Short mmCIF file of N, CA and C in Angstrom, two decimals:
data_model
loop_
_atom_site.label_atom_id
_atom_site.label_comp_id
_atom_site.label_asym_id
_atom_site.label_seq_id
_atom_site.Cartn_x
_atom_site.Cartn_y
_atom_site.Cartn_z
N UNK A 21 0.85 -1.18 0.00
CA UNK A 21 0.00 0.00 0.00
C UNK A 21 0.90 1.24 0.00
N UNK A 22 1.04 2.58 -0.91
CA UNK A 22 1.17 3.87 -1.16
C UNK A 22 0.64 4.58 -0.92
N UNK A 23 1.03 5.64 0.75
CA UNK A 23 0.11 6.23 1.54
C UNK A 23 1.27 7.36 1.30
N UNK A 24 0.32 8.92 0.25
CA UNK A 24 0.77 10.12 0.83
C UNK A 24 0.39 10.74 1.72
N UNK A 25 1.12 11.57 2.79
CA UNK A 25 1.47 12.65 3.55
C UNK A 25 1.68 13.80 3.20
N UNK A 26 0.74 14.95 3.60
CA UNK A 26 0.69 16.04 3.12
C UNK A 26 0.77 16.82 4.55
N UNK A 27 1.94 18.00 4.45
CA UNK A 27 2.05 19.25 5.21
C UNK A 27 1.96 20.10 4.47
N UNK A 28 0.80 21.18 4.68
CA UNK A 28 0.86 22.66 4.26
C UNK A 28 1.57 23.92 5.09
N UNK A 29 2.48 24.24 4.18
CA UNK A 29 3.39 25.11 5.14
C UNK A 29 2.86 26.82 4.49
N UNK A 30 3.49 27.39 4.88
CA UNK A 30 2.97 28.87 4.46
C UNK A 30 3.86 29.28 3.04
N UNK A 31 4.72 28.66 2.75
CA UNK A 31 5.28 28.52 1.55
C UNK A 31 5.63 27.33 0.91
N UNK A 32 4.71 26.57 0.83
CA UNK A 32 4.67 25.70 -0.33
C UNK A 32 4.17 23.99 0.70
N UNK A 33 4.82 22.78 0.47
CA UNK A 33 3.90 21.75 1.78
C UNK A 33 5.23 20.86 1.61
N UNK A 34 5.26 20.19 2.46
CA UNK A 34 6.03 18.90 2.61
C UNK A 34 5.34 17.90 2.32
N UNK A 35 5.75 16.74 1.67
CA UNK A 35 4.91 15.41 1.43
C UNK A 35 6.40 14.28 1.78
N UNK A 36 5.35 12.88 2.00
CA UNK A 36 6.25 11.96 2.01
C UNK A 36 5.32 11.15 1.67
N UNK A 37 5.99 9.62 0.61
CA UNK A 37 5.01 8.92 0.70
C UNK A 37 5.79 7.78 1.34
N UNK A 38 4.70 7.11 1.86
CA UNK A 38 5.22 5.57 2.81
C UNK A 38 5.12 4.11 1.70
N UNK A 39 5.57 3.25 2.13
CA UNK A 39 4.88 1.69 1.70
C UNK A 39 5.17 1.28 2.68
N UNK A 40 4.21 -0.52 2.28
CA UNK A 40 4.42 -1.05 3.79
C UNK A 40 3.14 -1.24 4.77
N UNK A 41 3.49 -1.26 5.89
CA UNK A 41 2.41 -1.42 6.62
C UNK A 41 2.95 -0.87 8.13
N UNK A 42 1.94 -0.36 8.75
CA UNK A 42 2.00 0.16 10.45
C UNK A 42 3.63 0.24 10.88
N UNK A 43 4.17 -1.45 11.13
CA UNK A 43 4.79 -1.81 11.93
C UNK A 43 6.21 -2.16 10.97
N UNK A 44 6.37 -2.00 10.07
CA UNK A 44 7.20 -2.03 9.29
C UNK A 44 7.03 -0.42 7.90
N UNK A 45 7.04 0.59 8.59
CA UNK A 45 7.18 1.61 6.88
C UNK A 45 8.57 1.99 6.73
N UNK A 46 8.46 2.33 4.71
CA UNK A 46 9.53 2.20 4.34
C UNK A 46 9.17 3.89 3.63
N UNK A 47 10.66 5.06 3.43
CA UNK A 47 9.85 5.76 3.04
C UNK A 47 10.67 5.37 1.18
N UNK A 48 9.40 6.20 0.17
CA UNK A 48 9.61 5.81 -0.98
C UNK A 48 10.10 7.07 -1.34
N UNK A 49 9.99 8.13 -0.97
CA UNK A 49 10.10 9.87 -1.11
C UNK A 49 9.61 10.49 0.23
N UNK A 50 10.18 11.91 -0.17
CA UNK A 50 10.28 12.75 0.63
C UNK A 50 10.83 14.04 0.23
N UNK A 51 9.77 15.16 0.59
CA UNK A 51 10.33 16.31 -0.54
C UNK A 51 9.85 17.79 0.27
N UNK A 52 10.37 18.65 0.20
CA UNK A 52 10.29 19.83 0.01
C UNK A 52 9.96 21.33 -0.45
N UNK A 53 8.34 21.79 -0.93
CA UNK A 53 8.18 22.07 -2.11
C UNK A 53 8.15 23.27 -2.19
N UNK A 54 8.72 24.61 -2.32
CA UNK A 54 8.33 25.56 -2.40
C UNK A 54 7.31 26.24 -3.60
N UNK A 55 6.92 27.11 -2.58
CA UNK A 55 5.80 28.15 -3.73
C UNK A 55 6.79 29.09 -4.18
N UNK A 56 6.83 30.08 -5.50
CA UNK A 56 7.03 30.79 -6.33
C UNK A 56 6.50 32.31 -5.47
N UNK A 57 6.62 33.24 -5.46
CA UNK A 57 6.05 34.60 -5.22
C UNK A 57 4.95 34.81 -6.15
N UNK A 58 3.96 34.03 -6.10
CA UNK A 58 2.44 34.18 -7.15
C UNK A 58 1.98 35.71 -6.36
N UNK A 59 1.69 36.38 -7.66
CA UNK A 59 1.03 37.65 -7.36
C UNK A 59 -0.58 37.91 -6.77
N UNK A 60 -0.47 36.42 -6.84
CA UNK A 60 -2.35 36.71 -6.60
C UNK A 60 -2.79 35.13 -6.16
N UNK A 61 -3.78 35.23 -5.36
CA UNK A 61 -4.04 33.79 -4.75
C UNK A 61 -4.61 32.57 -5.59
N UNK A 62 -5.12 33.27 -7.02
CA UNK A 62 -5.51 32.18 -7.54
C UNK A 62 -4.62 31.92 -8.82
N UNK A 63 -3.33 32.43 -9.23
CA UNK A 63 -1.86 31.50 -9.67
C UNK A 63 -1.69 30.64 -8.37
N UNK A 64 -1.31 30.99 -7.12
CA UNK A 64 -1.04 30.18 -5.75
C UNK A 64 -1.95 28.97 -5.83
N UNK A 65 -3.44 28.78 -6.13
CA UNK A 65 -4.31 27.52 -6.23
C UNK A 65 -3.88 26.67 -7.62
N UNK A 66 -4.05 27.86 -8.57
CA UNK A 66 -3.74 26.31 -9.96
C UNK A 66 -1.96 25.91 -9.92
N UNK A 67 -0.95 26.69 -8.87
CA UNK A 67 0.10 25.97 -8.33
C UNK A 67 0.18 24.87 -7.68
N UNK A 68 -1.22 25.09 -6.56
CA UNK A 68 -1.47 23.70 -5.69
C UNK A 68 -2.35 22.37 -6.48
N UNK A 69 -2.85 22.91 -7.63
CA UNK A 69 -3.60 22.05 -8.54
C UNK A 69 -2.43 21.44 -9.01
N UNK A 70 -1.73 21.95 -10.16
CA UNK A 70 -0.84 20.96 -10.26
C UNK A 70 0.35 20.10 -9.40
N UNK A 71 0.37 20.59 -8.77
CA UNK A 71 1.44 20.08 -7.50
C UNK A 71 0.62 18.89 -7.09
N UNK A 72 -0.33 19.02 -6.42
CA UNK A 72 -0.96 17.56 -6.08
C UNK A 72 -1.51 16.73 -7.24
N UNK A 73 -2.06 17.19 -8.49
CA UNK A 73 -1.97 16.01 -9.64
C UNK A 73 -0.73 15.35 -9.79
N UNK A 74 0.39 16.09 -10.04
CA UNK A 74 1.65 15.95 -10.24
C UNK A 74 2.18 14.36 -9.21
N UNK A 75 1.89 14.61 -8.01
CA UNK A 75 2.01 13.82 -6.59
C UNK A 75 1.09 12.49 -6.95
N UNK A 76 -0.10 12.98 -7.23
CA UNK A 76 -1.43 11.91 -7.73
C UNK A 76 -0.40 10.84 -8.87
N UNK A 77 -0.70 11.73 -10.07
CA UNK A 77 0.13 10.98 -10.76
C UNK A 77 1.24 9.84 -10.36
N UNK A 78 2.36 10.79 -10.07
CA UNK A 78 3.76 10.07 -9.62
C UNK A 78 3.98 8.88 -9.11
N UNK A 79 2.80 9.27 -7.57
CA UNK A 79 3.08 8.19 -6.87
C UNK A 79 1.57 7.37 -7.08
N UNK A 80 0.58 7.68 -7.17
CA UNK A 80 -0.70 6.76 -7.63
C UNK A 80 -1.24 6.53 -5.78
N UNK A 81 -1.09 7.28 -4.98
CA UNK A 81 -1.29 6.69 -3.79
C UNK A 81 -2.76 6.01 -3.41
N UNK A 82 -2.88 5.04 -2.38
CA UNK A 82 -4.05 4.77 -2.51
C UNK A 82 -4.65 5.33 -0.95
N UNK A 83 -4.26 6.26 -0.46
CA UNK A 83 -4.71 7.01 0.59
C UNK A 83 -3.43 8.35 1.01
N UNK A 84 -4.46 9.28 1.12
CA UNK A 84 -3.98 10.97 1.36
C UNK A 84 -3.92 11.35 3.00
N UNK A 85 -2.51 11.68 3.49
CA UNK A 85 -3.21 11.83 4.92
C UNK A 85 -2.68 13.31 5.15
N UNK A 86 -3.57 14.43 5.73
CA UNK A 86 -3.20 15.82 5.39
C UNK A 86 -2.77 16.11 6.57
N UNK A 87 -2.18 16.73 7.11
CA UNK A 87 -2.00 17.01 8.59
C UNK A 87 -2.09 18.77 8.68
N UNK A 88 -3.47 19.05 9.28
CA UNK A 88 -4.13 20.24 9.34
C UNK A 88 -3.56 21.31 10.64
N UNK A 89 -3.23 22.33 10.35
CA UNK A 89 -3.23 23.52 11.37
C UNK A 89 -4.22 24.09 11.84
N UNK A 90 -4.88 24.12 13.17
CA UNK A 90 -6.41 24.81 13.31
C UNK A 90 -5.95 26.30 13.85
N UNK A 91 -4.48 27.03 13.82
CA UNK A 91 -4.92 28.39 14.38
C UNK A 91 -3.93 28.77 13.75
N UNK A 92 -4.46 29.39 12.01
CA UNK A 92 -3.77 29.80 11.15
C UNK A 92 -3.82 31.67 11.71
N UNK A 93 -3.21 32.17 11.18
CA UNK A 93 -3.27 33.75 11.34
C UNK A 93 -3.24 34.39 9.81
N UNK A 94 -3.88 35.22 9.92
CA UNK A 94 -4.52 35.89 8.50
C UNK A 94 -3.99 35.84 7.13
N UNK A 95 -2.80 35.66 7.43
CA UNK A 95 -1.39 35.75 6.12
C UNK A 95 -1.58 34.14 5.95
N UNK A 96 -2.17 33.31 6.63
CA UNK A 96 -1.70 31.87 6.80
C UNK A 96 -2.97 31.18 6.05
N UNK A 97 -4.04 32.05 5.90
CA UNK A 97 -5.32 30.99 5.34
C UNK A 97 -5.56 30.73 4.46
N UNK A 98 -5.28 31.62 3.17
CA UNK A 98 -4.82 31.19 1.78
C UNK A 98 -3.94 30.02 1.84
N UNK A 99 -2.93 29.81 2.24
CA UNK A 99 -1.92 28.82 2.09
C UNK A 99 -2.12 27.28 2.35
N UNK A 100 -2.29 27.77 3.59
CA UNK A 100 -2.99 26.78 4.75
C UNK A 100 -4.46 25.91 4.08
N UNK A 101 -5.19 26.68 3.85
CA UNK A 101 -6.93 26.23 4.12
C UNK A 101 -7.47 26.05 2.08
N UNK A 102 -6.83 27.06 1.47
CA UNK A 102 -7.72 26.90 0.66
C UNK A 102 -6.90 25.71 -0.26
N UNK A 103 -6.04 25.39 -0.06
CA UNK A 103 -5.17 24.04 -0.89
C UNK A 103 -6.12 22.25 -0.54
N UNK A 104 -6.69 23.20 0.93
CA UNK A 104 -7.07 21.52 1.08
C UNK A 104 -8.66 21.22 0.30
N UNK A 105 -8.77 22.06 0.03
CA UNK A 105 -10.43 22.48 -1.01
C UNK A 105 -9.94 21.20 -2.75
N UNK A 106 -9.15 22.00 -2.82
CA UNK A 106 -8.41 21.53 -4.39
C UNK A 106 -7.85 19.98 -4.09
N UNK A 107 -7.16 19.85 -2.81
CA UNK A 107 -6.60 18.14 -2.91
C UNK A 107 -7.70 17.33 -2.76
N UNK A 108 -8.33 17.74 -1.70
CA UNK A 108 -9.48 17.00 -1.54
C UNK A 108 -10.69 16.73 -2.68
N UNK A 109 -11.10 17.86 -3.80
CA UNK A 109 -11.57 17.35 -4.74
C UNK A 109 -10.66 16.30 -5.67
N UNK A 110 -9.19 16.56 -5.86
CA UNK A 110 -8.42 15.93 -7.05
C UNK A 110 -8.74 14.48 -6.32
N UNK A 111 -8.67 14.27 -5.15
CA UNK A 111 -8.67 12.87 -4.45
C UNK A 111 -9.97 12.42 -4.92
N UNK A 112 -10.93 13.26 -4.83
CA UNK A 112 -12.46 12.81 -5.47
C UNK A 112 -12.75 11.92 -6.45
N UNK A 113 -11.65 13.12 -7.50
CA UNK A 113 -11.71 12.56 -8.83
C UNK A 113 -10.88 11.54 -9.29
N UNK A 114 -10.00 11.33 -8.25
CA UNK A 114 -8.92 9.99 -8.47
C UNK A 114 -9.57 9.20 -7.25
N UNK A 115 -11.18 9.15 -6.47
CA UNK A 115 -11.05 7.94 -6.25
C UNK A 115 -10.11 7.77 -4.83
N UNK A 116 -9.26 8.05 -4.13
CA UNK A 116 -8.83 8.39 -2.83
C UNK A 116 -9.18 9.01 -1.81
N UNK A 117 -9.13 8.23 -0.92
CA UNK A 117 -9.26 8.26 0.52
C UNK A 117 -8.79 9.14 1.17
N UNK A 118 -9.18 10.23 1.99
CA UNK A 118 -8.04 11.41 2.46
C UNK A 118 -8.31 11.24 3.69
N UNK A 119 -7.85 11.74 4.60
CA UNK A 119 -8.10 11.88 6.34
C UNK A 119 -6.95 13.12 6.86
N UNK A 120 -7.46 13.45 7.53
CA UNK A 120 -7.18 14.98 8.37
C UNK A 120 -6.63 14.50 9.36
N UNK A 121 -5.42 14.92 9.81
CA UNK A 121 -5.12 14.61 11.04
C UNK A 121 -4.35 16.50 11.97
N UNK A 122 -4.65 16.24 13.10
CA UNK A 122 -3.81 17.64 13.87
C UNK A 122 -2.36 17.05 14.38
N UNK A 123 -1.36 17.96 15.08
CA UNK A 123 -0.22 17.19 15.99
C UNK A 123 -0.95 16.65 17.32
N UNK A 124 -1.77 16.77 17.48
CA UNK A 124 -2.12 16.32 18.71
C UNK A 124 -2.61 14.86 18.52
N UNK A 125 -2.78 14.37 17.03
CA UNK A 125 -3.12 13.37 16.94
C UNK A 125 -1.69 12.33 16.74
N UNK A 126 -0.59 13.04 16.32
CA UNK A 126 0.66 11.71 16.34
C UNK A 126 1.57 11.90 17.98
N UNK A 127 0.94 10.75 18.69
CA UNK A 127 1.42 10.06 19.93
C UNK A 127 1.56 8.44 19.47
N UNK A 128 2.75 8.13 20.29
CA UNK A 128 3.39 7.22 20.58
C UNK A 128 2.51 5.88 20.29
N UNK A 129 1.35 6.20 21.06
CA UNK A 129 0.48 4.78 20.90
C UNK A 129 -0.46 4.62 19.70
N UNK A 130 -0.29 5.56 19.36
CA UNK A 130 -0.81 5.57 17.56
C UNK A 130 -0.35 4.66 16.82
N UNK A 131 0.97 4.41 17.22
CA UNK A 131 2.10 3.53 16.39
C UNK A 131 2.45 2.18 17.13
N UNK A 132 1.64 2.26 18.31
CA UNK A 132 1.79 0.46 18.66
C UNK A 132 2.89 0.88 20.08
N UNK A 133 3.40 2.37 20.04
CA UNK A 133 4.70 2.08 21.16
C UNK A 133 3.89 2.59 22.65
N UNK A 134 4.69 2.55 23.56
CA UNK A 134 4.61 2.74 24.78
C UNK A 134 4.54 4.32 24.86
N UNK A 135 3.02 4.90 25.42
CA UNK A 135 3.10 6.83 25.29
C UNK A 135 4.65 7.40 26.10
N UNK A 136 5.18 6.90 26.52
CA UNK A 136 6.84 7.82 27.04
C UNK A 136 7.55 7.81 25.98
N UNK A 137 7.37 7.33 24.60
CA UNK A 137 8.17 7.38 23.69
C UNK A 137 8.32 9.03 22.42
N UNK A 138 8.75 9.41 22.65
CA UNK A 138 8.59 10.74 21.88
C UNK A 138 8.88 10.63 20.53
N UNK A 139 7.67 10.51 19.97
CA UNK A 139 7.64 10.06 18.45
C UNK A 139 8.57 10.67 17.40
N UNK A 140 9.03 11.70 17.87
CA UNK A 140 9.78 12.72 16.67
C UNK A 140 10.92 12.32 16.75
N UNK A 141 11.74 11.71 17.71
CA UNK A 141 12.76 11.04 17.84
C UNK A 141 12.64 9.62 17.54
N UNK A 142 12.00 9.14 17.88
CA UNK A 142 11.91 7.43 16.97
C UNK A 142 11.67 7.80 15.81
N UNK A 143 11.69 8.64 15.14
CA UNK A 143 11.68 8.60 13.36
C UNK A 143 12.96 8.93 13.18
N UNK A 144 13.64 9.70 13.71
CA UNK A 144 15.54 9.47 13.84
C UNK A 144 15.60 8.64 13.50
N UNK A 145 15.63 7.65 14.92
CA UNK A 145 16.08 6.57 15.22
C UNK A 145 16.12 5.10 13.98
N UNK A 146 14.57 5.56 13.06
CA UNK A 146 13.72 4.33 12.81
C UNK A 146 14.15 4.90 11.33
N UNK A 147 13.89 5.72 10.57
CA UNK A 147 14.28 6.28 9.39
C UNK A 147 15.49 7.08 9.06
N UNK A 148 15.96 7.05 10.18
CA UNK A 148 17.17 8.14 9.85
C UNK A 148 17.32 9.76 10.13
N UNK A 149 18.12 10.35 10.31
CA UNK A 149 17.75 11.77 9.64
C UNK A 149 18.50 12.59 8.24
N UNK A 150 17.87 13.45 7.72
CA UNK A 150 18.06 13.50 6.50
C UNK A 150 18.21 14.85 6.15
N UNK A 151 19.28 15.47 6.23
CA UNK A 151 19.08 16.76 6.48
C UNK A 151 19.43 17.46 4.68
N UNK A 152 19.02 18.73 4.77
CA UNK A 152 18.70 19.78 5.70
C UNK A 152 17.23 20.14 5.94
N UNK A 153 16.26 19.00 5.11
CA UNK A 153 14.94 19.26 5.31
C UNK A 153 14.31 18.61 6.43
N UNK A 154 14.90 17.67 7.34
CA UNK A 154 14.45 16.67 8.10
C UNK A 154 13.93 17.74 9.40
N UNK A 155 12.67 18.39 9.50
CA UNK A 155 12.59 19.10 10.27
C UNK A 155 10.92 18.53 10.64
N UNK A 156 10.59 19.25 11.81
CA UNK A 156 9.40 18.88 12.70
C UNK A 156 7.81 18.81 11.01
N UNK A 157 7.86 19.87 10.43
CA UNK A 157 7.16 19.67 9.13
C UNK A 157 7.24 19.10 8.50
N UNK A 158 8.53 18.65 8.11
CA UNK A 158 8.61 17.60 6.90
C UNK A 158 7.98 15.98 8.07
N UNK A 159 8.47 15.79 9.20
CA UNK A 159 7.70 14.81 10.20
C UNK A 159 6.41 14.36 10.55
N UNK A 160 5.86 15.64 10.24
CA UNK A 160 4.16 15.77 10.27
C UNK A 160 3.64 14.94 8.83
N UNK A 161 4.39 15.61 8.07
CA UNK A 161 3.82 14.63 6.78
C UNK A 161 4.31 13.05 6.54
N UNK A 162 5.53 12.70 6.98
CA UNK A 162 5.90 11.44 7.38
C UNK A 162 4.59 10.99 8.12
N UNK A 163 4.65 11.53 9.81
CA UNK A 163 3.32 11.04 10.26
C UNK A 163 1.97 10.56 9.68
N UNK A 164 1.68 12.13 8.48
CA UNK A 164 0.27 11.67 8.12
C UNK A 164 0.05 10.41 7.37
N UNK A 165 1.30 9.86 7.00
CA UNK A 165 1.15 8.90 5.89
C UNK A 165 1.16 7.79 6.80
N UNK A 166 2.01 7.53 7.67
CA UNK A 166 2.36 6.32 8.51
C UNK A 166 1.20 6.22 9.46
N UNK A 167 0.60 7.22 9.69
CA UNK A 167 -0.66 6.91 10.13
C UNK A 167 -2.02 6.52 9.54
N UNK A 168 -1.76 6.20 8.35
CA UNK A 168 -2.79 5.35 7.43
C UNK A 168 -2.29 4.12 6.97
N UNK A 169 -0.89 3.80 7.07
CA UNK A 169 -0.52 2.37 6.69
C UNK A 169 -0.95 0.95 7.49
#
């Protein structure tokens, strides 16, 4: 199974996709994406249109897992909110499964471990780190995916 992970960042999103299953994931990618200085919010949407066909395409996933911010600030809701309008239809139309997740939803026992385990460090440990993008965002989208496998 090919589970993407989606982070929306305020300039552009992190994705990762997983294979595999729960207790064994492997990652297949992992990326970085910046946005362009679009003059206007709707170049910024048919940017996020193709960016997630592009992803659709590539990887063919058979589940989307988004990992949502609930206390965007004004500069942040274009970026943030209106991208998940557009993935969530392209998923429509390809037929995929999406699910929302917050940080409050990746704990330890999500993943089978013992809650004293601090999840952001067992992905060190368990995947490596990978720098210079290997940061708490690019993790969230790791998460969203590994939390559908």
């Amino acid at each position: 199974m090919v589970v993407l992970g989606i982070n929306l960042v305020k300039d552009g999103l992190r994705y990762c996709v997983l294979e595999g299953n729960k207790n064994a994931p492997n990652i297949v990618h992992y990326e970085k994406v910046q946005t362009n200085n679009f003059p206007n919010t709707q170049q910024l949407m048919n940017w996020y249109e193709t960016t997630f066909q592009n992803l659709i395409t590539r990887f063919t996933p058979e589940t989307i897992g988004i990992k949502v911010s609930l206390n965007a600030k004004k500069a942040e809701i274009a970026p943030w909110y209106y991208p998940l309008g557009i993935l969530h239809n392209l998923s429509y139309r390809n037929q995929i499964n999406t699910f929302e997740f917050v940080s409050g939803n990746f704990t330890a026992t999500k993943f089978g471990m013992d809650k004293t385990v601090n999840i952001y460090d067992y992905i060190d440990q368990y995947f490596g780190v990978f720098q210079p993008k290997w940061d708490k965002n690019q993790k969230y989208a790791l998460l969203s995916a590994w939390m559908l496998l």
